[in-house]
Coordinates of C-alpha atoms in Angstrom, one line a residue:
M1 CA 58.3 8.7 88.5
D2 CA 59.3 8.5 84.9
V3 CA 63.0 9.1 84.5
L4 CA 62.6 11.4 81.5
Q5 CA 60.1 13.5 83.5
M6 CA 62.5 13.8 86.4
R7 CA 65.3 14.9 84.2
S8 CA 63.1 17.6 82.6
I9 CA 63.0 19.5 85.9
P10 CA 66.2 21.6 86.4
E11 CA 68.3 20.8 89.4
D12 CA 67.4 24.1 91.3
M13 CA 63.7 24.2 90.4
V14 CA 60.6 23.0 92.2
Q15 CA 57.3 22.4 90.4
Y16 CA 53.9 22.3 92.1
K17 CA 50.4 21.5 90.9
L18 CA 47.0 21.8 92.5
F19 CA 44.1 19.6 91.2
L20 CA 40.4 19.6 91.9
V21 CA 39.8 16.4 93.8
Q22 CA 36.2 16.2 92.6
T23 CA 34.9 17.8 89.4
N24 CA 31.3 16.6 90.0
G25 CA 30.5 16.4 86.3
M26 CA 31.7 20.0 85.5
S27 CA 32.4 20.9 81.9
S28 CA 35.8 22.0 80.9
Q29 CA 34.7 25.6 80.8
Q30 CA 33.3 25.4 84.3
T31 CA 36.4 23.7 85.5
E32 CA 38.5 26.5 84.0
E33 CA 36.4 29.2 85.6
R34 CA 36.5 27.5 89.0
L35 CA 40.3 27.1 88.9
K36 CA 40.9 30.7 87.8
H37 CA 38.7 31.9 90.6
L38 CA 40.6 29.7 93.1
T39 CA 43.9 31.1 91.9
E40 CA 43.0 34.6 92.8
E41 CA 41.6 33.5 96.1
M42 CA 44.6 31.5 97.0
L43 CA 47.1 34.3 96.1
A44 CA 45.0 36.7 98.1
K45 CA 45.1 34.4 101.1
V46 CA 48.9 34.1 101.1
A47 CA 49.6 37.7 99.9
Q48 CA 50.4 38.9 103.4
L49 CA 53.2 36.3 103.6
L50 CA 54.5 36.7 100.1
V51 CA 54.8 40.5 100.0
Q52 CA 57.5 40.4 102.7
Y53 CA 59.4 37.4 101.3
I54 CA 62.7 37.9 99.4
W55 CA 63.1 35.1 96.9
Q56 CA 66.5 33.9 95.8
D57 CA 65.7 33.7 92.1
Q58 CA 62.0 33.4 91.1
P59 CA 58.9 34.0 93.2
F60 CA 56.0 31.7 94.0
N61 CA 53.4 31.9 91.2
L62 CA 50.2 30.2 90.3
K63 CA 48.7 30.0 86.9
Y64 CA 45.8 28.1 85.3
H65 CA 46.9 25.2 83.1
P66 CA 44.4 23.4 80.8
E67 CA 44.1 19.7 80.4
K68 CA 47.0 18.1 78.5
G69 CA 47.3 14.4 77.9
D70 CA 46.8 12.4 81.1
V71 CA 47.3 15.6 83.2
P72 CA 43.9 17.1 84.2
A73 CA 43.3 20.9 84.2
H74 CA 45.0 22.3 87.3
I75 CA 46.7 25.3 88.9
G76 CA 50.4 25.1 88.8
G77 CA 53.7 26.9 88.8
S78 CA 57.5 26.5 89.1
T79 CA 60.1 28.4 91.0
R80 CA 63.9 28.4 90.7
Y81 CA 65.3 28.6 94.2
G82 CA 69.0 28.7 93.2
D83 CA 71.3 28.2 96.2
N84 CA 68.6 28.9 98.8
I85 CA 66.9 25.6 99.6
E86 CA 64.7 27.4 102.1
D87 CA 62.6 28.8 99.2
E88 CA 61.6 25.2 98.3
W89 CA 60.6 24.4 101.9
F90 CA 58.6 27.6 102.1
I91 CA 56.7 26.7 99.0
V92 CA 55.8 23.3 100.5
Y93 CA 54.5 25.1 103.6
L94 CA 52.4 27.3 101.3
L95 CA 50.9 24.2 99.6
L96 CA 50.1 22.6 103.0
H97 CA 48.5 25.9 104.1
L98 CA 46.5 26.3 100.9
T99 CA 45.2 22.7 100.8
E100 CA 44.1 23.2 104.4
L101 CA 42.2 26.4 103.5
F102 CA 40.8 24.9 100.3
P103 CA 40.0 21.2 101.0
E104 CA 38.7 20.8 97.4
L105 CA 42.3 20.9 96.2
A106 CA 45.1 18.3 96.3
A107 CA 48.7 19.3 95.5
R108 CA 51.7 17.6 94.1
V109 CA 55.2 19.0 94.5
E110 CA 58.4 17.7 92.8
D111 CA 61.9 18.7 92.0
N112 CA 64.8 17.0 90.2
D113 CA 64.8 14.2 92.9
G114 CA 61.1 13.5 92.3
D115 CA 58.9 13.2 95.4
F116 CA 61.5 14.8 97.6
L117 CA 59.2 14.8 100.6
L118 CA 59.7 11.0 100.7
I119 CA 63.4 11.5 101.0
E120 CA 63.0 13.3 104.3
A121 CA 60.9 10.3 105.6
A122 CA 63.0 7.6 104.0
D123 CA 63.6 5.8 107.4
H124 CA 59.9 5.3 107.9
L125 CA 58.6 4.4 104.5
P126 CA 57.1 1.0 103.8
K127 CA 59.4 -1.3 101.9
W128 CA 57.3 -1.4 98.8
L129 CA 57.5 2.4 98.3
N130 CA 60.5 3.6 96.2
P131 CA 61.1 6.0 93.3
D132 CA 59.9 3.4 90.9
T133 CA 56.5 2.8 92.6
S134 CA 55.7 6.3 93.9
E135 CA 54.6 7.9 90.7
N136 CA 51.3 9.7 91.1
R137 CA 50.9 8.3 94.6
V138 CA 52.1 11.2 96.8
F139 CA 49.8 14.2 97.5
I140 CA 49.3 17.0 99.9
Y141 CA 45.6 17.0 100.8
R142 CA 43.8 18.9 103.6
G143 CA 47.1 20.1 105.0
E144 CA 48.6 16.6 105.4
L145 CA 50.8 14.3 103.4
H146 CA 48.9 11.4 101.7
I147 CA 50.3 8.3 100.0
L148 CA 48.1 6.1 97.9
P149 CA 48.5 2.6 99.4
C150 CA 49.2 -0.8 97.9
P151 CA 46.5 -3.5 98.5
S152 CA 47.3 -5.8 101.4
K153 CA 45.7 -8.7 103.3
S154 CA 44.0 -6.2 105.7
S155 CA 42.7 -3.9 103.0
S156 CA 42.0 -4.2 99.3
I157 CA 42.1 -0.4 98.8
G158 CA 44.9 0.9 96.6
F159 CA 46.9 0.2 93.4
S160 CA 49.2 -2.8 93.0
L161 CA 52.9 -2.2 92.5
D162 CA 52.8 -3.2 88.8
V163 CA 50.2 -0.4 88.1
V164 CA 51.0 3.2 87.6
P165 CA 47.8 5.1 88.4
S166 CA 46.8 8.0 86.3
L167 CA 46.3 11.4 88.0
A168 CA 42.5 11.1 87.5
Q169 CA 42.5 7.6 89.1
A170 CA 44.6 8.8 92.0
L171 CA 42.4 11.8 92.7
V172 CA 39.3 9.6 92.7
L173 CA 40.9 7.2 95.2
L174 CA 42.1 10.1 97.3
S175 CA 38.7 11.7 97.6
A176 CA 36.9 8.4 98.3
H177 CA 39.3 7.1 101.0
P178 CA 41.3 10.0 102.4
E179 CA 41.7 8.3 105.8
V180 CA 43.3 5.2 104.2
C181 CA 45.7 7.3 102.1
L182 CA 46.8 9.4 105.0
A183 CA 50.5 8.8 105.7
S184 CA 51.5 7.4 109.1
P185 CA 52.4 9.9 111.9
K186 CA 56.1 9.0 111.7
I187 CA 56.2 9.7 107.9
R188 CA 54.2 13.0 108.3
S189 CA 56.4 14.2 111.1
A190 CA 59.7 13.4 109.3
A191 CA 58.5 14.9 106.0
T192 CA 57.2 18.2 107.5
R193 CA 60.1 18.7 110.0
K194 CA 62.0 21.1 107.7
F195 CA 59.1 23.7 107.4
M196 CA 57.1 23.3 110.6
T197 CA 58.6 26.6 111.9
Y198 CA 57.0 28.7 109.1
P199 CA 55.8 31.4 108.9
E200 CA 57.9 32.6 111.9
K201 CA 61.0 31.3 110.1
I202 CA 60.6 34.0 107.4
K203 CA 61.8 36.7 109.7
A204 CA 64.5 34.4 111.2
N205 CA 66.0 33.9 107.8
L206 CA 66.5 37.7 107.2
H207 CA 69.6 39.6 108.0
R208 CA 69.8 43.4 108.3
A209 CA 73.2 45.0 107.6
H210 CA 74.6 48.5 107.2
C211 CA 76.0 49.3 103.7
F212 CA 77.6 52.3 102.1
I213 CA 75.8 52.3 98.8
P214 CA 75.1 54.9 96.1
A215 CA 71.9 57.0 96.7
G216 CA 70.3 55.4 93.6
V217 CA 70.7 51.9 95.1
A218 CA 69.3 53.1 98.4
S219 CA 66.3 54.7 96.6
V220 CA 65.6 51.5 94.7
L221 CA 65.8 49.2 97.8
A222 CA 63.5 51.6 99.7
Q223 CA 60.8 50.9 97.2
R224 CA 61.6 47.3 96.2
P225 CA 63.6 45.5 98.9
D226 CA 63.3 42.2 97.0
L227 CA 65.5 43.6 94.2
V228 CA 68.5 42.9 96.4
A229 CA 68.4 39.3 95.3
P230 CA 69.0 39.8 91.6
A231 CA 71.8 42.3 92.4
V232 CA 73.6 39.9 94.7
S233 CA 73.2 37.1 92.1
A234 CA 74.6 39.4 89.4
F235 CA 77.7 40.1 91.6
Y236 CA 78.0 36.5 92.7
L237 CA 77.9 35.2 89.1
R238 CA 79.9 38.0 87.6
D239 CA 82.5 37.5 84.8
P240 CA 85.2 39.7 83.4
V241 CA 82.8 41.1 80.7
D242 CA 80.4 42.1 83.4
L243 CA 83.1 44.0 85.4
Q244 CA 83.9 46.1 82.3
A245 CA 80.7 48.0 82.9
C246 CA 81.8 48.7 86.5
R247 CA 84.8 50.8 85.5
S248 CA 82.8 54.0 85.0
F249 CA 79.6 53.4 87.0
K250 CA 77.3 55.5 84.8
T251 CA 74.1 54.5 86.6
F252 CA 75.3 54.5 90.2
P253 CA 78.2 56.9 90.7
P254 CA 80.3 56.3 93.9
D255 CA 80.4 59.9 95.0
T256 CA 76.7 59.7 96.0
R257 CA 77.3 56.9 98.6
V258 CA 75.2 57.0 101.8
L259 CA 74.9 54.7 104.8
A260 CA 71.7 52.7 104.6
S261 CA 70.2 49.6 106.2
V262 CA 69.8 46.7 103.7
T263 CA 67.8 43.6 104.4
F264 CA 69.1 40.4 103.0
T265 CA 68.2 36.8 103.3
R266 CA 70.9 34.8 105.2
C267 CA 71.8 33.0 101.9
L268 CA 72.2 36.3 100.0
Y269 CA 74.3 37.8 102.8
A270 CA 76.5 34.8 103.0
Q271 CA 77.1 34.9 99.2
L272 CA 78.0 38.6 99.4
Q273 CA 80.1 38.5 102.6
Q274 CA 82.2 35.4 101.8
Q275 CA 83.5 36.6 98.4
Q276 CA 86.9 38.2 98.3
F277 CA 86.7 41.2 96.0
T278 CA 88.9 44.2 95.2
P279 CA 87.3 46.9 93.1
D280 CA 88.9 48.4 90.0
R281 CA 90.8 51.6 90.7
R282 CA 89.1 53.2 87.8
S283 CA 85.7 52.8 89.4
D284 CA 86.6 55.2 92.3
F285 CA 85.2 52.7 94.8
D286 CA 88.0 52.9 97.4
L287 CA 87.9 50.8 100.5
P288 CA 89.2 52.0 103.9
P289 CA 91.8 49.9 105.9
R290 CA 90.5 46.7 107.4
S291 CA 90.9 48.2 110.9
H292 CA 88.4 50.9 110.1
P293 CA 85.1 50.4 112.1
R294 CA 83.0 50.9 109.0
Y295 CA 85.1 48.6 106.7
K296 CA 82.4 45.9 106.5
A297 CA 79.8 48.4 105.5
H298 CA 82.0 49.8 102.8
E299 CA 82.9 46.4 101.5
L300 CA 79.3 45.2 101.4
G301 CA 78.1 48.4 99.8
T302 CA 80.8 48.2 97.1
K303 CA 79.9 44.6 96.2
L304 CA 76.2 45.5 96.2
A305 CA 76.7 48.5 94.0
H306 CA 78.6 46.4 91.5
G307 CA 75.7 44.0 91.3
F308 CA 73.2 46.8 90.6
E309 CA 75.5 48.3 88.0
I310 CA 75.9 44.9 86.2
L311 CA 72.1 44.5 86.0
C312 CA 71.5 48.0 84.6
S313 CA 74.3 47.6 82.1
K314 CA 72.4 44.7 80.5
S315 CA 69.1 46.5 80.3
R316 CA 67.4 49.6 78.8
L317 CA 64.7 51.8 80.1
P318 CA 61.4 50.0 79.2
S319 CA 58.8 51.6 77.0
S320 CA 55.8 53.5 78.4
E321 CA 53.6 50.4 77.9
A322 CA 55.5 48.5 80.6
N323 CA 54.9 51.4 83.0
T324 CA 51.1 51.0 82.7
P325 CA 49.6 51.0 86.2
V326 CA 48.1 47.7 87.5
S327 CA 44.7 49.3 87.8
C328 CA 44.4 48.9 84.0
N329 CA 44.7 45.2 84.3
P330 CA 41.2 43.5 84.3
Q331 CA 42.4 41.0 87.0
W332 CA 43.5 43.7 89.5
K333 CA 39.9 44.6 90.5
N334 CA 39.0 41.0 91.5
F335 CA 42.4 40.5 93.2
L336 CA 42.0 43.7 95.2
E337 CA 38.5 42.6 96.4
S338 CA 40.0 39.3 97.5
L339 CA 42.7 41.1 99.5
K340 CA 40.1 43.2 101.3
K341 CA 37.9 40.2 102.0
N342 CA 40.9 38.3 103.5
G343 CA 41.9 41.2 105.8
Y344 CA 45.1 42.1 104.0
F345 CA 44.8 45.8 104.9
R346 CA 44.4 45.0 108.6
G347 CA 41.6 47.5 109.1
Q348 CA 43.7 50.5 108.0
L349 CA 41.8 53.5 106.7
E350 CA 42.0 54.0 103.0
G351 CA 44.4 56.8 102.2
S352 CA 46.5 56.4 105.3
A353 CA 50.3 56.0 105.0
F354 CA 50.2 52.4 106.1
H355 CA 47.3 51.6 103.8
K356 CA 49.3 53.1 100.9
E357 CA 52.3 51.1 101.7
L358 CA 50.3 47.9 101.8
L359 CA 48.6 48.8 98.5
R360 CA 52.0 49.4 96.9
C361 CA 53.3 46.0 98.1
A362 CA 50.1 44.4 96.8
E363 CA 50.7 46.0 93.3
I364 CA 54.3 44.7 93.2
F365 CA 53.1 41.2 94.2
F366 CA 50.4 41.3 91.6
K367 CA 52.9 42.1 88.9
Q368 CA 55.2 39.3 90.0
S369 CA 52.7 36.5 90.7
V370 CA 49.3 37.3 89.2
A371 CA 49.8 39.3 86.0
S372 CA 50.6 37.4 82.8
K373 CA 54.3 36.8 82.0
S374 CA 54.0 38.8 78.8
S375 CA 53.9 42.0 80.9
S376 CA 56.9 41.1 83.1
I377 CA 60.2 42.9 82.7
S378 CA 63.7 42.1 83.8
A379 CA 65.2 43.2 87.1
G380 CA 67.5 45.6 85.4
E381 CA 64.6 47.2 83.6
E382 CA 62.6 47.5 86.8
I383 CA 65.6 49.3 88.5
L384 CA 65.9 51.8 85.6
Q385 CA 62.2 52.4 85.7
L386 CA 62.2 53.1 89.4
L387 CA 65.2 55.5 89.0
H388 CA 63.3 57.2 86.2
N389 CA 60.1 57.7 88.2
S390 CA 61.6 58.6 91.5
P391 CA 63.9 61.6 91.7
L392 CA 66.8 61.3 94.1
N393 CA 67.0 63.4 97.3
L394 CA 70.6 63.0 98.5
E395 CA 70.1 65.2 101.5
E396 CA 67.2 63.2 102.7
F397 CA 69.2 60.0 102.7
K398 CA 72.0 61.8 104.6
K399 CA 69.6 62.7 107.3
L400 CA 68.4 59.1 107.7
E401 CA 71.9 57.9 108.4
S402 CA 71.5 58.8 112.1
Q403 CA 68.2 57.0 112.4
L404 CA 69.2 53.6 111.1
P405 CA 68.1 50.5 113.1
P406 CA 70.9 48.4 114.5
E407 CA 72.3 45.8 112.2
D408 CA 72.1 42.1 113.0
S409 CA 75.0 40.0 114.2
D410 CA 76.5 37.6 111.6
S411 CA 77.8 35.2 114.2
W412 CA 75.5 32.6 112.6
L413 CA 78.0 32.3 109.8
E414 CA 80.3 30.4 112.1
V415 CA 79.6 27.3 114.2
T416 CA 80.8 27.9 117.8
S417 CA 81.7 25.3 120.4
Q418 CA 78.3 25.8 122.0
D419 CA 76.5 25.2 118.7
L420 CA 78.6 22.1 118.1
E421 CA 77.6 20.8 121.6
Q422 CA 74.0 21.3 120.8
L423 CA 74.3 19.4 117.6
L424 CA 76.0 16.6 119.4
Q425 CA 73.3 16.6 122.0
K426 CA 70.6 16.1 119.3
R427 CA 72.3 13.0 118.1
P428 CA 71.2 10.7 121.0
V429 CA 67.6 11.8 120.4
E430 CA 67.8 11.0 116.7
E431 CA 69.6 7.7 117.5
A432 CA 66.9 6.8 120.1
S433 CA 64.2 7.5 117.5
G434 CA 65.9 5.1 115.1
K435 CA 66.5 2.4 117.8
E436 CA 64.2 -0.1 116.1
E437 CA 66.0 0.3 112.8
E438 CA 69.4 -0.3 114.5
E439 CA 68.0 -3.5 116.2
D440 CA 66.9 -4.8 112.9
T441 CA 70.4 -4.1 111.5
K442 CA 71.9 -6.0 114.4
E443 CA 69.6 -8.9 113.8
E444 CA 70.7 -9.0 110.2
E445 CA 74.4 -8.9 111.2
A446 CA 73.8 -11.6 113.8
G447 CA 72.4 -13.8 111.0
Y448 CA 75.4 -13.3 108.9
S449 CA 77.9 -16.2 108.8
L450 CA 81.5 -16.4 107.5
V451 CA 80.7 -19.9 106.3
A452 CA 78.6 -18.3 103.6
V453 CA 81.6 -16.4 102.3
S454 CA 83.8 -19.5 101.8
Q455 CA 80.8 -21.6 100.6
G456 CA 79.9 -18.9 98.1
M457 CA 83.4 -18.8 96.7
K458 CA 83.5 -22.6 96.4
D459 CA 80.2 -22.6 94.5
F460 CA 81.5 -20.0 92.1
L461 CA 84.8 -22.0 91.5
N462 CA 82.9 -25.3 91.1
A463 CA 80.3 -23.8 88.7
M464 CA 80.6 -24.5 85.0
S465 CA 81.4 -21.6 82.8
S466 CA 80.5 -21.1 79.1
H467 CA 82.0 -19.2 76.2
E468 CA 80.1 -16.1 77.6
G469 CA 82.1 -16.2 80.8
A470 CA 81.5 -17.3 84.4
E471 CA 78.0 -17.1 85.8
T472 CA 77.5 -15.8 89.3
P473 CA 75.2 -17.9 91.6
W474 CA 72.4 -15.3 92.0
S475 CA 69.9 -18.1 92.1
L476 CA 71.0 -18.8 95.7
Q477 CA 69.3 -15.6 96.9
I478 CA 65.9 -16.4 95.5
Q479 CA 65.7 -20.0 96.8
P480 CA 63.4 -20.6 99.8
F481 CA 65.1 -20.7 103.1
S482 CA 66.0 -24.2 104.4
F483 CA 68.1 -25.5 107.2
D484 CA 70.0 -28.8 107.2
P485 CA 71.6 -29.5 110.6
G486 CA 73.9 -32.1 109.2
S487 CA 75.4 -29.8 106.5
M488 CA 75.6 -27.0 109.0
A489 CA 77.7 -29.1 111.4
N490 CA 79.8 -30.3 108.5
A491 CA 80.5 -26.7 107.4
L492 CA 81.4 -25.7 110.9
D493 CA 83.8 -28.7 111.2
K494 CA 85.5 -27.6 108.0
L495 CA 85.7 -24.0 109.1
L496 CA 87.3 -25.1 112.4
G497 CA 89.8 -27.2 110.6
M498 CA 88.8 -30.5 112.1
Q499 CA 88.7 -32.2 108.7
R500 CA 91.6 -30.5 107.0
Q501 CA 94.6 -32.6 108.1
H502 CA 94.3 -34.9 105.1
T503 CA 92.8 -32.4 102.6
S504 CA 94.6 -31.6 99.4
F505 CA 95.4 -28.1 98.4
I506 CA 93.2 -28.1 95.3
P507 CA 89.5 -28.2 96.2
R508 CA 88.4 -30.2 93.2
L509 CA 91.2 -32.8 93.4
D510 CA 89.4 -35.0 95.9
E511 CA 86.3 -35.1 93.6
Q512 CA 88.6 -35.9 90.7
M513 CA 90.2 -38.7 92.6
L514 CA 86.8 -40.1 93.7
T515 CA 85.7 -40.0 90.1
C516 CA 88.9 -41.8 89.0
R517 CA 88.3 -44.4 91.7
G518 CA 84.7 -44.8 90.6
K519 CA 85.9 -45.3 87.1
E520 CA 88.5 -47.9 88.4
E521 CA 85.7 -49.8 90.1
E522 CA 83.7 -49.7 86.9
L523 CA 86.7 -51.1 85.1
D524 CA 87.0 -53.9 87.6
N525 CA 83.4 -54.8 86.9
E526 CA 84.0 -54.7 83.2
T527 CA 87.1 -56.9 83.7
E528 CA 84.9 -59.5 85.4
E529 CA 82.6 -59.5 82.4
G530 CA 85.5 -60.0 80.1
S531 CA 87.0 -56.6 79.7
S532 CA 90.6 -56.2 78.7
G533 CA 93.2 -55.9 81.4
P534 CA 95.3 -53.0 79.9
A535 CA 92.4 -50.5 80.4
E536 CA 92.3 -51.3 84.2
M537 CA 96.1 -50.8 84.5
S538 CA 96.1 -47.6 82.5
A539 CA 93.5 -46.0 84.8
A540 CA 95.4 -47.1 87.9
E541 CA 98.7 -45.9 86.6
T542 CA 97.2 -42.5 85.7
L543 CA 95.9 -42.1 89.2
D544 CA 99.2 -43.1 90.8
S545 CA 101.1 -40.8 88.5
L546 CA 98.9 -37.8 89.4
K547 CA 99.2 -38.5 93.1
S548 CA 103.0 -38.8 92.8
Y549 CA 103.2 -35.5 90.9
M550 CA 101.1 -33.7 93.6
D551 CA 103.3 -35.3 96.4
Q552 CA 106.4 -34.1 94.7
M553 CA 105.0 -30.6 94.3
D554 CA 104.1 -30.4 98.0
Q555 CA 107.6 -31.5 99.0
E556 CA 109.2 -28.8 96.8
L557 CA 106.9 -26.1 98.1
Q558 CA 107.6 -27.1 101.7
S559 CA 111.2 -26.1 101.4
T560 CA 110.2 -22.5 100.3
N561 CA 108.6 -19.6 102.3
V562 CA 105.2 -19.9 100.5
G563 CA 103.6 -21.7 103.3
K564 CA 104.4 -19.0 105.8
S565 CA 102.1 -16.6 104.0
F566 CA 99.1 -18.9 104.9
S567 CA 97.3 -19.4 108.2
Q568 CA 97.7 -22.8 109.8
T569 CA 96.2 -21.9 113.2
N570 CA 93.7 -24.6 113.3
Y571 CA 96.2 -27.3 112.5
K572 CA 98.7 -26.0 115.0
A573 CA 96.1 -25.8 117.7
C574 CA 95.1 -29.4 117.0
V575 CA 98.7 -30.5 117.3
N576 CA 99.2 -28.6 120.5
N577 CA 96.1 -30.2 122.0
D578 CA 97.4 -33.7 121.1
S579 CA 100.8 -33.0 122.5
S580 CA 99.3 -31.8 125.8
R581 CA 97.3 -34.9 126.1
S582 CA 100.5 -37.0 125.6
P583 CA 103.1 -35.4 127.8
T584 CA 105.3 -38.5 127.7
G585 CA 105.9 -38.1 123.9
D586 CA 108.6 -35.5 124.6
G587 CA 107.5 -33.4 121.7
L588 CA 107.8 -36.3 119.3
L589 CA 104.4 -35.6 117.7
T590 CA 105.3 -31.9 117.1
E591 CA 108.6 -32.8 115.4
E592 CA 106.9 -35.3 113.2
A593 CA 104.2 -32.9 112.3
E594 CA 106.7 -30.3 111.3
E595 CA 108.4 -32.9 109.1
E596 CA 105.2 -33.9 107.4
I597 CA 103.4 -31.8 104.8
Q598 CA 101.2 -29.4 106.8
P599 CA 97.8 -29.0 105.1
L600 CA 96.3 -25.5 104.8
D601 CA 92.9 -24.4 105.9
I602 CA 91.5 -23.1 102.7
D603 CA 88.4 -21.6 104.3
V604 CA 90.2 -19.7 107.0
N605 CA 92.8 -18.2 104.5
L606 CA 90.1 -17.3 102.1
V607 CA 88.0 -15.5 104.7
A608 CA 91.0 -13.8 106.3
N609 CA 92.2 -12.4 103.0
L610 CA 88.8 -11.2 102.0
L611 CA 88.3 -9.5 105.4
E612 CA 91.7 -7.8 105.2
S613 CA 90.9 -6.5 101.7
L614 CA 87.5 -5.2 102.9
S615 CA 89.1 -3.5 105.8
S616 CA 91.6 -1.7 103.5
Q617 CA 88.7 -0.4 101.4
A618 CA 87.6 1.7 104.4
G619 CA 83.9 1.3 103.4
L620 CA 84.4 2.3 99.8
A621 CA 83.9 0.2 96.7
G622 CA 86.7 -2.2 95.9
P623 CA 87.6 -5.6 94.5
A624 CA 86.6 -7.6 97.6
S625 CA 83.2 -6.0 98.0
N626 CA 82.5 -6.1 94.3
L627 CA 83.4 -9.8 94.2
L628 CA 81.2 -10.7 97.1
Q629 CA 78.3 -8.7 95.8
S630 CA 78.5 -10.4 92.5
L631 CA 78.3 -13.7 94.3
G632 CA 75.2 -12.6 96.1
I633 CA 76.9 -12.2 99.5
Q634 CA 76.0 -9.1 101.5
I635 CA 78.6 -8.0 104.0
P636 CA 77.2 -6.1 107.0
P637 CA 78.8 -2.7 107.8
N638 CA 81.8 -2.5 110.0
S639 CA 80.6 -1.8 113.5
D640 CA 84.1 -1.6 115.0
P641 CA 86.0 1.4 113.5
S642 CA 89.2 0.2 115.0

């Protein structure tokens, strides 16, 4: 997906679009009429699910969108889900359900992360599929997840990786080869795992609690239970300016408080319950002692009343035009017919109490999801409008206190030891499902060699640098694989310290000496041809002088403690083996070895220091890992936490 397009979607918003898979030569006007008709039919199909759903911020909505640029005409919408991620998964379930009921439509759903369904199935995706190559390739079609493939040896169907298909091209391929575009069972199972329990999960995500709230709040929630969401959000996001309106409580006076049953989503209840709050004394909202059996009901009711008061303090009673009944809307008649055709009223007689309740919920849903946005009003205005149109009956609410249903337990807020045990028991199942991935990782770790670390460092030190700085040997990664048994044996010998007894401390010194010797031989040849003698003597003297300097430096360093900071395990092991094979030497070899200059194993010290630095990083970024990555060396994860 384009980076700019991803950034245009807010962090807590999900966008969804439904396209006609085949237009069959329809004109733009015919396409518009067809899509608008499908919009009403789809909303009528899912109305029974949506009327009982409490959205965190914005509801699910579908509107017709004309063709714009490369995006064909479609049905689309966007929803802010705030802190409740379940709203996003419920929308994905709705899209799967709608594309199954209407097979002529294909849906795309995205959020700030792009095609977030692929994130859930990341462990099972093909290697070529990533955020850079997934643009316009992921669709929900006929109730299943589809991914437009990349051409392969077995099939030429699809779009190559260097091509970003347009939506029109993608829809043509999807309609022509749906079986080829169908995602694998593992991908589909992982991507749909979060919402497979819908629609049953809708009720499971609700929480019913008793609250002491003003009678006006109880009246509003009895008519519009979904208005609890903006009230909780207003309290949750309150600031000192908002609380100034809660000193007098002009709209919801505390002396009218009654005990009522309020239905929250679990997210809303957690937001309200977990906040510590002490009301202003001037508000007359006094809380009983914490030991009081109704303390939680008083506390929840106080917080909820503050949220409703904040909403109303920012709004005014809307004009009479906003109170126009939905029956005056030309779309209402067609929408009502679609509801009847889809069995929304469940066979109830027209005029019955249950039929009236269903009709009232349908009108509310129509205002939220079907009617144009120009006629929408804020939550505070809706609350004031409901209070204006519904006179309060305080005595009636007092009578209902004895008939309240029991409240739900909020033990789900805490993870018990049994819950933790169940989570731990699920781990082996997940680990077993990813056994193949672990085996691949183990194979990669088995193919990793410490020789590559030391050799990569040597290549970097031996490489020529320019005025722009040192160049890392990335080219080693793209070279074809080759295996030289001789060089491998030579590298192992060096790593084991078998050829280090006469190695100088400076890696390039031997090469420089060989170069000097080569020049000395060339000078000998030139001398035979009549070259001057002083040149030969000058080269030899330079070489002898350099060697004497190095020998003197080694002798001086031997008398210090610098050598003790380096590892000499391989050399000492070799000395011990030689002394064990010559028991008659009476330790003479060991004493002589200690007197001599003990060469260091450069490779062992290098690898040991790098591994020690990596261990101290504890898996985080650090100098050692950054250095090795810049050299093109990938270190496998630490499988031994000790």
